[in-house]
Tab-separated table of C-alpha atoms (C1' of nucleotides) in Angstrom:
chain	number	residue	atom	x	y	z
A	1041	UNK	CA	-41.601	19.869	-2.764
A	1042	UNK	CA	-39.491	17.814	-0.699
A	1043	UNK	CA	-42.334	16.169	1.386
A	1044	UNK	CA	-42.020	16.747	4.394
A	1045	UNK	CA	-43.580	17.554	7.807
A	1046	UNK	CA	-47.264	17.043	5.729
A	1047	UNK	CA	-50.412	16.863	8.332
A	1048	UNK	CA	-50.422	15.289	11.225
A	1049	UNK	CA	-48.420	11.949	11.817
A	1050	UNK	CA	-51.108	9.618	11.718
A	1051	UNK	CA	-52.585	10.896	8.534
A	1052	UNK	CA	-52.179	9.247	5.179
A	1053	UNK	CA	-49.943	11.692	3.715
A	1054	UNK	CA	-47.780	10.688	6.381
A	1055	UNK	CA	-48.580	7.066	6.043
A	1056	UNK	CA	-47.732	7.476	2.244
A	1057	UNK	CA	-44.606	8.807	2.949
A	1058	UNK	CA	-43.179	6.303	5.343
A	1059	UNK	CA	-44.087	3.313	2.907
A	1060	UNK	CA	-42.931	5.127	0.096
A	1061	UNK	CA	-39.682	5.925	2.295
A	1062	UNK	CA	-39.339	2.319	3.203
A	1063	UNK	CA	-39.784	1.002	-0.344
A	1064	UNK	CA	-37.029	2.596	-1.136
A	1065	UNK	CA	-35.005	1.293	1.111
A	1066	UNK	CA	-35.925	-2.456	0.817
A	1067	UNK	CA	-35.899	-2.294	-2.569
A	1068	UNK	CA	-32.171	-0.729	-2.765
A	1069	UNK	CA	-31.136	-3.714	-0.349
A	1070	UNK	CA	-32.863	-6.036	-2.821
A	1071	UNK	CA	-32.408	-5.223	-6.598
A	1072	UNK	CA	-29.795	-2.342	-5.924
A	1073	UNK	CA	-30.181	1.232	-6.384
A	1074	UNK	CA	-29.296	1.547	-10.209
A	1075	UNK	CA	-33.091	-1.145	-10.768
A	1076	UNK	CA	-35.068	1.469	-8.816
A	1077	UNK	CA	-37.719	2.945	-10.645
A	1078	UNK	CA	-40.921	5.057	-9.869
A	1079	UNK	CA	-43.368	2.242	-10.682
A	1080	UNK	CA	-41.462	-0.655	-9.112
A	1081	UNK	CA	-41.236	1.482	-5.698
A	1082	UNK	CA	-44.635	2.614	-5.743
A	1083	UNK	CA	-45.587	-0.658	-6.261
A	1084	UNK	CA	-43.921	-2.279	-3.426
A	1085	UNK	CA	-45.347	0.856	-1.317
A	1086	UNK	CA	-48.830	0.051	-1.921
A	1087	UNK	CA	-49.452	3.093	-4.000
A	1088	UNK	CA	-49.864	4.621	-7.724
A	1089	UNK	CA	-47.170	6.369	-9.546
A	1090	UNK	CA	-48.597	9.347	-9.779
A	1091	UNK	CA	-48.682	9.489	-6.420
A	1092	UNK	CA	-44.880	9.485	-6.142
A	1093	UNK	CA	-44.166	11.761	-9.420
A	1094	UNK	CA	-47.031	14.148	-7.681
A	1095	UNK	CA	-45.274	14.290	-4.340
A	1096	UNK	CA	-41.537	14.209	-5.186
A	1097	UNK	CA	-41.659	15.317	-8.667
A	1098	UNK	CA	-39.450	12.362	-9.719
A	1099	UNK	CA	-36.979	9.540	-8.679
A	1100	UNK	CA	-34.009	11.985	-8.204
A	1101	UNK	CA	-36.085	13.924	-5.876
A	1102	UNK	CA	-37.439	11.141	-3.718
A	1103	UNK	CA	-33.887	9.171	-3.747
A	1104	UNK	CA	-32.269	12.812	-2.162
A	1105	UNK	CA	-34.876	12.540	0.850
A	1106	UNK	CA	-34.357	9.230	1.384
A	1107	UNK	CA	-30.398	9.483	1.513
A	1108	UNK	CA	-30.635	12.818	3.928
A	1109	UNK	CA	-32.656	10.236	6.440
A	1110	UNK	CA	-29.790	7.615	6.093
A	1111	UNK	CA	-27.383	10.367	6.846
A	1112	UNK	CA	-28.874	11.915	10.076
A	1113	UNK	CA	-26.662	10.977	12.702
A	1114	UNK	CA	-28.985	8.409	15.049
A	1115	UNK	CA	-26.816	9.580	17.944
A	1116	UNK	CA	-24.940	12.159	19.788
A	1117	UNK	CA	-21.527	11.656	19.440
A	1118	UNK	CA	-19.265	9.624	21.912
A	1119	UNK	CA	-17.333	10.858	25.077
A	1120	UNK	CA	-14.117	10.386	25.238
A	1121	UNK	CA	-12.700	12.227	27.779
A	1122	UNK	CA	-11.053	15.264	25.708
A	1123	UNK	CA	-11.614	17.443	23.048
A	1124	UNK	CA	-8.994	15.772	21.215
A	1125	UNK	CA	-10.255	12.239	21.081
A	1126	UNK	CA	-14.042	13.337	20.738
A	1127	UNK	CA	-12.824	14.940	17.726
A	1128	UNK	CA	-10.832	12.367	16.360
A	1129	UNK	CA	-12.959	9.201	16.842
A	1130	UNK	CA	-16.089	11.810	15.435
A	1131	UNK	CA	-13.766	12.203	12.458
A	1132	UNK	CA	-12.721	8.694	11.747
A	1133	UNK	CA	-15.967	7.425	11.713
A	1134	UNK	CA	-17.327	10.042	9.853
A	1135	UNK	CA	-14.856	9.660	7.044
A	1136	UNK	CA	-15.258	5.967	6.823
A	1137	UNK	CA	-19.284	5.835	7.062
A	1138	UNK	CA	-18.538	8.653	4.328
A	1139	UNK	CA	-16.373	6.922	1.883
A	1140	UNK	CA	-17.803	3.693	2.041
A	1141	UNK	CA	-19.193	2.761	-1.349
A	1142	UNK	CA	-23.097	3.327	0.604
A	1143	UNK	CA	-21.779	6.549	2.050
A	1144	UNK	CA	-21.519	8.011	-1.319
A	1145	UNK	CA	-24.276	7.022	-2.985
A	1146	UNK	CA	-25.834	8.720	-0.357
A	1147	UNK	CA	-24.046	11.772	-0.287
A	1148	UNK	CA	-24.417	12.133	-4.232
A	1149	UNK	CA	-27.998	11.252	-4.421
A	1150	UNK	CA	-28.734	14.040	-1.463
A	1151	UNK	CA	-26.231	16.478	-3.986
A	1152	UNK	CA	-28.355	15.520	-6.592
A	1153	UNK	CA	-32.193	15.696	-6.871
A	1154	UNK	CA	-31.863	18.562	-4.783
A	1155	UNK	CA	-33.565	21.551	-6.655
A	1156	UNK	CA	-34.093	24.791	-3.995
A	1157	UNK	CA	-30.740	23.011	-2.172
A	1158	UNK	CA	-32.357	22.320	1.057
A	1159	UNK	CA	-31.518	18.780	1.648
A	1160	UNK	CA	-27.898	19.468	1.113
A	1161	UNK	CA	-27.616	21.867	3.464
A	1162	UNK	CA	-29.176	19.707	5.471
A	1163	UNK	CA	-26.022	17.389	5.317
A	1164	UNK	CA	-23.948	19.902	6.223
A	1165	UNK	CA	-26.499	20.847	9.364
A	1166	UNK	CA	-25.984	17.236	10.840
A	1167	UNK	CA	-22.445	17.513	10.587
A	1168	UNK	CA	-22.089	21.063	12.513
A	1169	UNK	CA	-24.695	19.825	15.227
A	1170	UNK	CA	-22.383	16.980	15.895
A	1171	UNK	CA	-19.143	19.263	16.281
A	1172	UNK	CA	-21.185	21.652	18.122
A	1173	UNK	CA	-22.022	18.990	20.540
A	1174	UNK	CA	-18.798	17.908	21.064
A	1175	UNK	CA	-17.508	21.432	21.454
A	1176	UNK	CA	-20.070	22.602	24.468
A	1177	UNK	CA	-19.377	19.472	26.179
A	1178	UNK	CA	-15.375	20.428	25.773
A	1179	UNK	CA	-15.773	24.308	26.795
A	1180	UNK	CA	-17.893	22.638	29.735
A	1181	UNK	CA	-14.412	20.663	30.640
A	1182	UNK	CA	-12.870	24.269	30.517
A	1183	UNK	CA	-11.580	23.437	27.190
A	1184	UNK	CA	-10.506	25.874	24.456
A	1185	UNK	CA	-12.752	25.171	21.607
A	1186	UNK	CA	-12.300	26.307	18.095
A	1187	UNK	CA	-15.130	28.160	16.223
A	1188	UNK	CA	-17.283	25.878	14.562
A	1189	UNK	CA	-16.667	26.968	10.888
A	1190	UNK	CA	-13.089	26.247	11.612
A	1191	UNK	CA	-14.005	22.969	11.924
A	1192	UNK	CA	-16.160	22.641	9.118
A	1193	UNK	CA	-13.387	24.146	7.006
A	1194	UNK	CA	-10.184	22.500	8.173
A	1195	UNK	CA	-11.691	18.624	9.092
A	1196	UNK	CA	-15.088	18.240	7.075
A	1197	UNK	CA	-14.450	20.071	4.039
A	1198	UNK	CA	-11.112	18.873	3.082
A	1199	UNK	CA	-13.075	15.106	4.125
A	1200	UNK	CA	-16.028	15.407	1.617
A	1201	UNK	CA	-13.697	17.440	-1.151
A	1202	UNK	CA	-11.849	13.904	-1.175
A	1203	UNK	CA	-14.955	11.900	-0.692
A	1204	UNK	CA	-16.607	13.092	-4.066
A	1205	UNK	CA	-13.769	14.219	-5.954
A	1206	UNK	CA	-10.550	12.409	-4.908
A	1207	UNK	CA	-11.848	8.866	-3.471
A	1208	UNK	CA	-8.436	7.457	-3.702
A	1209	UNK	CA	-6.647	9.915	-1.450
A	1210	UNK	CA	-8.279	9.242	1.405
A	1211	UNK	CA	-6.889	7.521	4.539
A	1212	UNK	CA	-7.525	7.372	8.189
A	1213	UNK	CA	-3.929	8.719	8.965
A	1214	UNK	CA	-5.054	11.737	6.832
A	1215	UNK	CA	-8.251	12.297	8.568
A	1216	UNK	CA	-6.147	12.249	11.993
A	1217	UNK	CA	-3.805	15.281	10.570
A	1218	UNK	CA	-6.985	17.127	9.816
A	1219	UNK	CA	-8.047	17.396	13.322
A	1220	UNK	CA	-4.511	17.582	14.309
A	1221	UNK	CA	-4.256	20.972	12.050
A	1222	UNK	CA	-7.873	22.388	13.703
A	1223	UNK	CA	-6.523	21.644	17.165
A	1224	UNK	CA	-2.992	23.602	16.571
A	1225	UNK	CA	-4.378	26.335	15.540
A	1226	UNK	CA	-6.314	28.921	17.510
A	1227	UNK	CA	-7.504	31.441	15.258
A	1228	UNK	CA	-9.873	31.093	12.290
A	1229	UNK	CA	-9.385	31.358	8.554
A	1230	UNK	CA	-13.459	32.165	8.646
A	1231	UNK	CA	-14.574	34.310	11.734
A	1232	UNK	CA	-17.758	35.517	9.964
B	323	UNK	CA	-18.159	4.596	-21.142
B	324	UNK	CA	-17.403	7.896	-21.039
B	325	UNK	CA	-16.707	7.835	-24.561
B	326	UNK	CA	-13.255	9.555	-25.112
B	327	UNK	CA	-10.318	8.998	-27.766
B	328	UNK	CA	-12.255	6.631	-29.376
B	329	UNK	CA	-10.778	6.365	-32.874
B	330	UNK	CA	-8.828	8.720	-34.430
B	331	UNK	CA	-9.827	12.971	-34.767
B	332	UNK	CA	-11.022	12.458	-38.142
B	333	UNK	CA	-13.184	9.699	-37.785
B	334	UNK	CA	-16.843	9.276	-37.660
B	335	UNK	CA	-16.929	8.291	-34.079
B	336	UNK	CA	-15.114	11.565	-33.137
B	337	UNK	CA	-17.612	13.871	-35.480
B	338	UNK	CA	-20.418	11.623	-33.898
B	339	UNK	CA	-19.171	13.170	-30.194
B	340	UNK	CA	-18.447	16.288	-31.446
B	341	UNK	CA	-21.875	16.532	-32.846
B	342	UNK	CA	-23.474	15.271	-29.627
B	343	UNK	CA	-21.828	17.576	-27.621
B	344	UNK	CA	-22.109	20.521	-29.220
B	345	UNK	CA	-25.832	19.842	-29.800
B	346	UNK	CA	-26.261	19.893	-25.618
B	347	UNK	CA	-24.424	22.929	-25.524
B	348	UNK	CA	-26.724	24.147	-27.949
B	349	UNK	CA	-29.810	23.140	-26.365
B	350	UNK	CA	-28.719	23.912	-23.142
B	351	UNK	CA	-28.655	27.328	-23.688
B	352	UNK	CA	-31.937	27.230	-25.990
B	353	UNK	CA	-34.356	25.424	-24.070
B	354	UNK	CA	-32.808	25.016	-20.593
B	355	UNK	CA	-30.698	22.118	-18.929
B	356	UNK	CA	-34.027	20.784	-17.514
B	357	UNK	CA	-35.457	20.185	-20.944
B	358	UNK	CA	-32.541	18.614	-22.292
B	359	UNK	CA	-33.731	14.864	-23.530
B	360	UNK	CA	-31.589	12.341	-25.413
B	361	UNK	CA	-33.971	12.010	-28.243
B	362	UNK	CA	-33.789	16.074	-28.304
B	363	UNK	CA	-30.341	15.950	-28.421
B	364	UNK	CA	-30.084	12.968	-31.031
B	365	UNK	CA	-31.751	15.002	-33.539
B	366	UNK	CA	-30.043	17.924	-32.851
B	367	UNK	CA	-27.207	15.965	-33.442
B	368	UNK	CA	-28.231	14.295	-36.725
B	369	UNK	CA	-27.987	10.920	-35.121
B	370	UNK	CA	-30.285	8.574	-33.851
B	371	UNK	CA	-31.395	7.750	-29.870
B	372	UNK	CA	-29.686	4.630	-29.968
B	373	UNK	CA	-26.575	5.771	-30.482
B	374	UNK	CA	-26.614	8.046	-27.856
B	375	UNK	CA	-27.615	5.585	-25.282
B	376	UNK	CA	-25.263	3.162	-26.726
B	377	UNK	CA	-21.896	5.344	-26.568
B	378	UNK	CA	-23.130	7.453	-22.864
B	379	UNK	CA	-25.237	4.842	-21.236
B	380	UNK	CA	-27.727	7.584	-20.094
B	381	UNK	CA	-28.517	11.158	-20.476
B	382	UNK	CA	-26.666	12.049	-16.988
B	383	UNK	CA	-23.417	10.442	-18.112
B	384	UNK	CA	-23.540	12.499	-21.328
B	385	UNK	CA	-24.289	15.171	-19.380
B	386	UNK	CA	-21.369	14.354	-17.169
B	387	UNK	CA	-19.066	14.261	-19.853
B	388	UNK	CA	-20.118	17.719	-21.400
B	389	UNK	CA	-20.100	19.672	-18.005
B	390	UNK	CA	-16.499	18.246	-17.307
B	391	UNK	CA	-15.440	19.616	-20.394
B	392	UNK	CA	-17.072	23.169	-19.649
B	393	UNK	CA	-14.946	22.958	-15.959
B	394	UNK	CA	-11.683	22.958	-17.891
B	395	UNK	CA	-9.612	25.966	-17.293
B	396	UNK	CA	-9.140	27.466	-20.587
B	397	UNK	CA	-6.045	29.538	-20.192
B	398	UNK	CA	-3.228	29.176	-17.556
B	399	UNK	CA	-3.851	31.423	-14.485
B	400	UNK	CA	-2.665	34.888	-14.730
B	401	UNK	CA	0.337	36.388	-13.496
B	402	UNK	CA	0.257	38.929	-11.011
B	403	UNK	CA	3.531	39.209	-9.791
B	404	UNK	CA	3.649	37.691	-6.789
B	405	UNK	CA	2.162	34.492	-5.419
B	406	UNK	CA	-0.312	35.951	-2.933
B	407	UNK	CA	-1.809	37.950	-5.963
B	408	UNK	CA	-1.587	34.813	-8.530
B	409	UNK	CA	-3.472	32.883	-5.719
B	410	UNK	CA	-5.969	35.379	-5.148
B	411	UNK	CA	-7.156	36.355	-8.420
B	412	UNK	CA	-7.083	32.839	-8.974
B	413	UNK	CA	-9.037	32.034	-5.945
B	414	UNK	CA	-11.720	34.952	-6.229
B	415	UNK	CA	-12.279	33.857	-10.140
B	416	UNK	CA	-12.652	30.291	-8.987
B	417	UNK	CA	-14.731	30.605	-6.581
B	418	UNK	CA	-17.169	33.177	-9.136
B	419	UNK	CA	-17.264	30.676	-11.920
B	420	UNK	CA	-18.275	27.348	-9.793
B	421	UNK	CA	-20.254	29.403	-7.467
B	422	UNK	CA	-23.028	30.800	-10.126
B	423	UNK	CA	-26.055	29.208	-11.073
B	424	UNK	CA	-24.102	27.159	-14.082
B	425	UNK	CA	-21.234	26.441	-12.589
B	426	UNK	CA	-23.052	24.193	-9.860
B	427	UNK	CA	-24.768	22.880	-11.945
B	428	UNK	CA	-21.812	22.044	-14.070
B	429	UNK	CA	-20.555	20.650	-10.724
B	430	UNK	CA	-23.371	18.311	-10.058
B	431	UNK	CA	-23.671	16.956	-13.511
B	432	UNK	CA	-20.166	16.134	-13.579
B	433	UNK	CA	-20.578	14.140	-10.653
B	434	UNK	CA	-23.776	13.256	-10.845
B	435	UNK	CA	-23.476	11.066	-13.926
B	436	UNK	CA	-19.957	9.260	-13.040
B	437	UNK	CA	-20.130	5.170	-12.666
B	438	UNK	CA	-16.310	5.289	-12.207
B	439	UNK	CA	-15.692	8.776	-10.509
B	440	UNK	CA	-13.338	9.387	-13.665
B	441	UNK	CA	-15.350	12.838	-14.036
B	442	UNK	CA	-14.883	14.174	-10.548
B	443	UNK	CA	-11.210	13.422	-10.243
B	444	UNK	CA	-10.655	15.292	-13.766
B	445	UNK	CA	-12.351	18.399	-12.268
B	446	UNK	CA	-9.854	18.082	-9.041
B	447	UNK	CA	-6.821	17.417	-11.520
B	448	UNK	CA	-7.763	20.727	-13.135
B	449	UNK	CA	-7.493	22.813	-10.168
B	450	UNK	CA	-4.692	21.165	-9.278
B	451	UNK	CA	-3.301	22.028	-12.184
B	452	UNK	CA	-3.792	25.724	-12.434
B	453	UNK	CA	-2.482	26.021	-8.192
B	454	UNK	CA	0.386	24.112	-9.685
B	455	UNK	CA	1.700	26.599	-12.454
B	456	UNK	CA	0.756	29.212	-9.960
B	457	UNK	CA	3.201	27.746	-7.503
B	458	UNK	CA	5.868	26.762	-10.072
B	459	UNK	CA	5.600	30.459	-11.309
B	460	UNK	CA	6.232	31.778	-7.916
B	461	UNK	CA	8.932	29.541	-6.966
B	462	UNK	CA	10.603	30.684	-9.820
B	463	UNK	CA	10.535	33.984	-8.371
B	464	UNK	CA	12.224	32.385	-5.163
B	465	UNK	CA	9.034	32.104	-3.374
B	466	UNK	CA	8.338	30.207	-0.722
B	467	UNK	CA	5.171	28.023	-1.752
B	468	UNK	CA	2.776	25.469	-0.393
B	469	UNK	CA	2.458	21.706	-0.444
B	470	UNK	CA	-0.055	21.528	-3.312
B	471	UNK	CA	-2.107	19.298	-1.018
B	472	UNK	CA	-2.265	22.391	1.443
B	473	UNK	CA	-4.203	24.325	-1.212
B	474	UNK	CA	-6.069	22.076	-2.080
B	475	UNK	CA	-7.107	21.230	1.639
B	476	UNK	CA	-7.319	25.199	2.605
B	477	UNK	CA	-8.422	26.805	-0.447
B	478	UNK	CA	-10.257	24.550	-2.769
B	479	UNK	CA	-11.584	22.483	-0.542
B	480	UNK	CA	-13.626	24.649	1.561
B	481	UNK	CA	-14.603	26.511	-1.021
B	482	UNK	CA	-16.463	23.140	-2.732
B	483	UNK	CA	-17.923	22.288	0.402
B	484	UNK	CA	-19.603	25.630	0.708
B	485	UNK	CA	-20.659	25.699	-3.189
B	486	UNK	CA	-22.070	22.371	-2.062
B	487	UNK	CA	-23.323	22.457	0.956
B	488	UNK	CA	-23.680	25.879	1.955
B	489	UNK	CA	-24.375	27.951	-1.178
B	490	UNK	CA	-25.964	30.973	1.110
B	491	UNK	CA	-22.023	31.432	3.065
B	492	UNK	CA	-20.263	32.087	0.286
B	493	UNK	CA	-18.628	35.356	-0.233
B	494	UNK	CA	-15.640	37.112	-2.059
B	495	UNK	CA	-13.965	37.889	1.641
B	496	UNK	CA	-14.562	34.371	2.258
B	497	UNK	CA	-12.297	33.414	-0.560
B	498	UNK	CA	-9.744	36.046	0.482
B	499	UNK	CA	-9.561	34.785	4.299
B	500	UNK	CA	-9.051	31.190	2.981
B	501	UNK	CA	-5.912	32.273	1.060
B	502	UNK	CA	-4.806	34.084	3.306
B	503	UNK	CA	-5.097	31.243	6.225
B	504	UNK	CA	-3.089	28.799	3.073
B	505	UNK	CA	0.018	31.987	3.000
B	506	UNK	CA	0.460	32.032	6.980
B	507	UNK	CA	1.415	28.223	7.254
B	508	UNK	CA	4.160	26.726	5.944
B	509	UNK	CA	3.355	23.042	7.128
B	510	UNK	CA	0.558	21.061	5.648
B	511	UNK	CA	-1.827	18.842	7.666
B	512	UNK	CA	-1.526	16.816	4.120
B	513	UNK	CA	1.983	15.994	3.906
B	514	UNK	CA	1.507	12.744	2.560
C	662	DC	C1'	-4.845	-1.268	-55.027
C	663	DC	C1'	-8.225	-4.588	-53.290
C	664	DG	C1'	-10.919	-7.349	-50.049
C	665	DG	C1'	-11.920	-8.740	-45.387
C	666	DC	C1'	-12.862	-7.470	-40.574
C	667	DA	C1'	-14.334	-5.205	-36.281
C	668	DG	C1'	-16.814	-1.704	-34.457
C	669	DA	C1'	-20.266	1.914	-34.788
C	670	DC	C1'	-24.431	3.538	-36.561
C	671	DG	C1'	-29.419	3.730	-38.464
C	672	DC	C1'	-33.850	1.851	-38.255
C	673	DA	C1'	-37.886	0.133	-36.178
C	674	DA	C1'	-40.549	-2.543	-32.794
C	675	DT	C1'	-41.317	-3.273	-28.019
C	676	DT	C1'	-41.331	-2.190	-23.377
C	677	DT	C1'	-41.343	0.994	-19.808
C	678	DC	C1'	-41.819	5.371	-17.816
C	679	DT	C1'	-44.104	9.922	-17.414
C	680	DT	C1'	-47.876	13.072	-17.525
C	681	DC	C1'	-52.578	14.485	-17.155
C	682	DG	C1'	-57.748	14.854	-16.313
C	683	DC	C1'	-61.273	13.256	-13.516
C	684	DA	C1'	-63.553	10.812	-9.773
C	685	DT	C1'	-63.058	9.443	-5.009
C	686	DT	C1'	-61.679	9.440	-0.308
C	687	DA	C1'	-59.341	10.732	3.929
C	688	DG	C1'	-58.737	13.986	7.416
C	689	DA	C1'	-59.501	18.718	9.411
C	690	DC	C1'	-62.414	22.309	10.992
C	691	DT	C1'	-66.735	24.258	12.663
D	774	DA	C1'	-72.669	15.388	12.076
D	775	DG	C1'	-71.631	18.243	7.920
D	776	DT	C1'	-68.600	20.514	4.855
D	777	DC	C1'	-64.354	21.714	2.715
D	778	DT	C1'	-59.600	21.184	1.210
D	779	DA	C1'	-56.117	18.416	-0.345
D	780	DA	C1'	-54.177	14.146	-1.455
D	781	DT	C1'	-54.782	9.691	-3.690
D	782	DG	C1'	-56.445	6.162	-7.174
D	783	DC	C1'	-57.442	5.152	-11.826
D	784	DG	C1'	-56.844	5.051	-16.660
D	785	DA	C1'	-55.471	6.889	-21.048
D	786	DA	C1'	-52.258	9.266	-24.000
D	787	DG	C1'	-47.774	10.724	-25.006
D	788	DA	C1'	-42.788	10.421	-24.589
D	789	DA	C1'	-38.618	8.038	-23.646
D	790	DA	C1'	-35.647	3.927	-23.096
D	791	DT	C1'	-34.132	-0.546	-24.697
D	792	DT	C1'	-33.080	-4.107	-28.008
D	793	DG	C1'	-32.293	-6.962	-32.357
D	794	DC	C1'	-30.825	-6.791	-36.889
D	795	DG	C1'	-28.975	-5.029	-41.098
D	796	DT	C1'	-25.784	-1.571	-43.052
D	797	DC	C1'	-21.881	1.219	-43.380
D	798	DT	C1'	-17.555	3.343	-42.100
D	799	DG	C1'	-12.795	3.197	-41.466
D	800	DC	C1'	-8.740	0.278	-40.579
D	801	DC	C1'	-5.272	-3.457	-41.929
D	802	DG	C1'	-3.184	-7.140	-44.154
D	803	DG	C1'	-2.390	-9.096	-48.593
DNA sequence: CCGGCAGACGCAATTTCTTCGCATTAGACT
DNA sequence: AGTCTAATGCGAAGAAATTGCGTCTGCCGG
């Protein structure tokens, strides 16, 4: 399941899709995410139930493909000038567009209705294509750059551990000595 | 919610839970996790819907309450003799458990159903519980051991990310390179 | 030891959601 | 244009969720 990618983009299953998409998304800006239901959404889409329940086998399902779209990154990130401040202002915003009260929702929902896993490793995809950019434009500076699974170990893992587990014990000073620890270190915990 | 404590061990409210909760361990392993219903449960249980809904809220909180309870370590962690060892026998076992098919799952219902992310801190707290004894153990030996935020940045975290995330990079060497990488640093980039 | 009190539970009706078969239609392919 | 596949709409039947009300359990003061 997972719809996705159906016919062509002007056909209906497409059409479905986007309404269906966007009915979610007004709807959760209008009644709140814990009123959503199947009927109301399809409803406001312009379609039947069944529809929905045939296409994303149920709420949980639909509600993860909607939260990977709100967590694709809608832009490269910024240049800063060095590896160190891409890095760090990639990491501060991250962690705060993470931990917001949205951000989780988000990041739980895409956990959640989830069944062959796909959509979270999606999540995890949009995260290393954003260190990856910043990384070839630092080794294009004639930076050193650390492997990219460093990263995601060292800065985003110990981020989204705290994120769904620890909510309280996150800070921005603490997401600074994250990238402070993958910068002072060359080597890799994780050269696979 | 999260009904805990309520009145005292012998009372009705406690046989109520008991009864509850061992009736979705029950079914769990009967009929499968995906079939699990509250009025299935109920009259597994001997008690009516109602009451379920009325003491859980929904059949994801229940669920939230019985996988946390399945997460907790049920014996200290083992001594080895030395820290490295106690770390990664602890590590490797850790990573086995939450890694399978019902440990994720475990995982996700515990945070799944979790209005005030009591759940997912309890599953953090038991981790950090086990490193703990595993560090006071070794200290005792005259060890030198890490900031328990260090672990839990370097070991645990990375490993939940990739249960996660990333189910398909997770691998027994993986585990072994992360405790490793937590032995060769004394600092912490958590020394909060 | 007895009676009152607060909270939890059982019961049952109502509402809502979910599932399914069947007819119809849109879009693709030749 | 004609046909063929797949997705959608529709409606009914079944299951689950929610709620009000009466009852009972277990606790506490008298």
């Amino acid at each position: 399941m997972s719809a996705r990618a159906t016919t062509r983009p002007g056909g209906r299953s497409a059409r479905v899709q986007q309404s269906v998409h966007q009915a979610v998304r007004d709807l959760e800006a209008e009644v709140g995410r814990d009123a959503l239901t199947v009927p109301l959404i399809a409803a406001r889409a312009g379609v039947t139930p069944s529809t929905v329940y045939r296409r994303w086998g149920d709420l949980r399902e639909l509600l993860s493909d909607v939260a990977v779209e709100r967590l694709r990154p809608d832009a490269p990130p910024a240049d800063h000038g060095s590896l160190r401040a891409d890095l760090e202002a990639w990491t501060v915003q991250f962690a705060e567009e993470m931990s917001s009260t949205a951000g989780r929702t988000y990041i739980r929902d895409a956990l959640l209705g989830d069944p062959g896993q796909g959509n979270a490793g999606r999540c995890s995809d949009y995260a290393a294509e954003q260190l990856k950019a910043i990384g070839v434009r630092a080794a294009g500076r004639g930076e050193a750059v650390p492997e990219l699974e460093t990263l995601l170990d060292v800065v985003v893992a110990p981020l989204m551990y705290r994120i769904l587990f620890r909510p309280s014990e996150l800070s921005q000073a603490y997401a600074g000595r994250l990238v402070a620890a993958a910068l002072g270190r060359a080597g890799s915990p994780s050269d696979t």
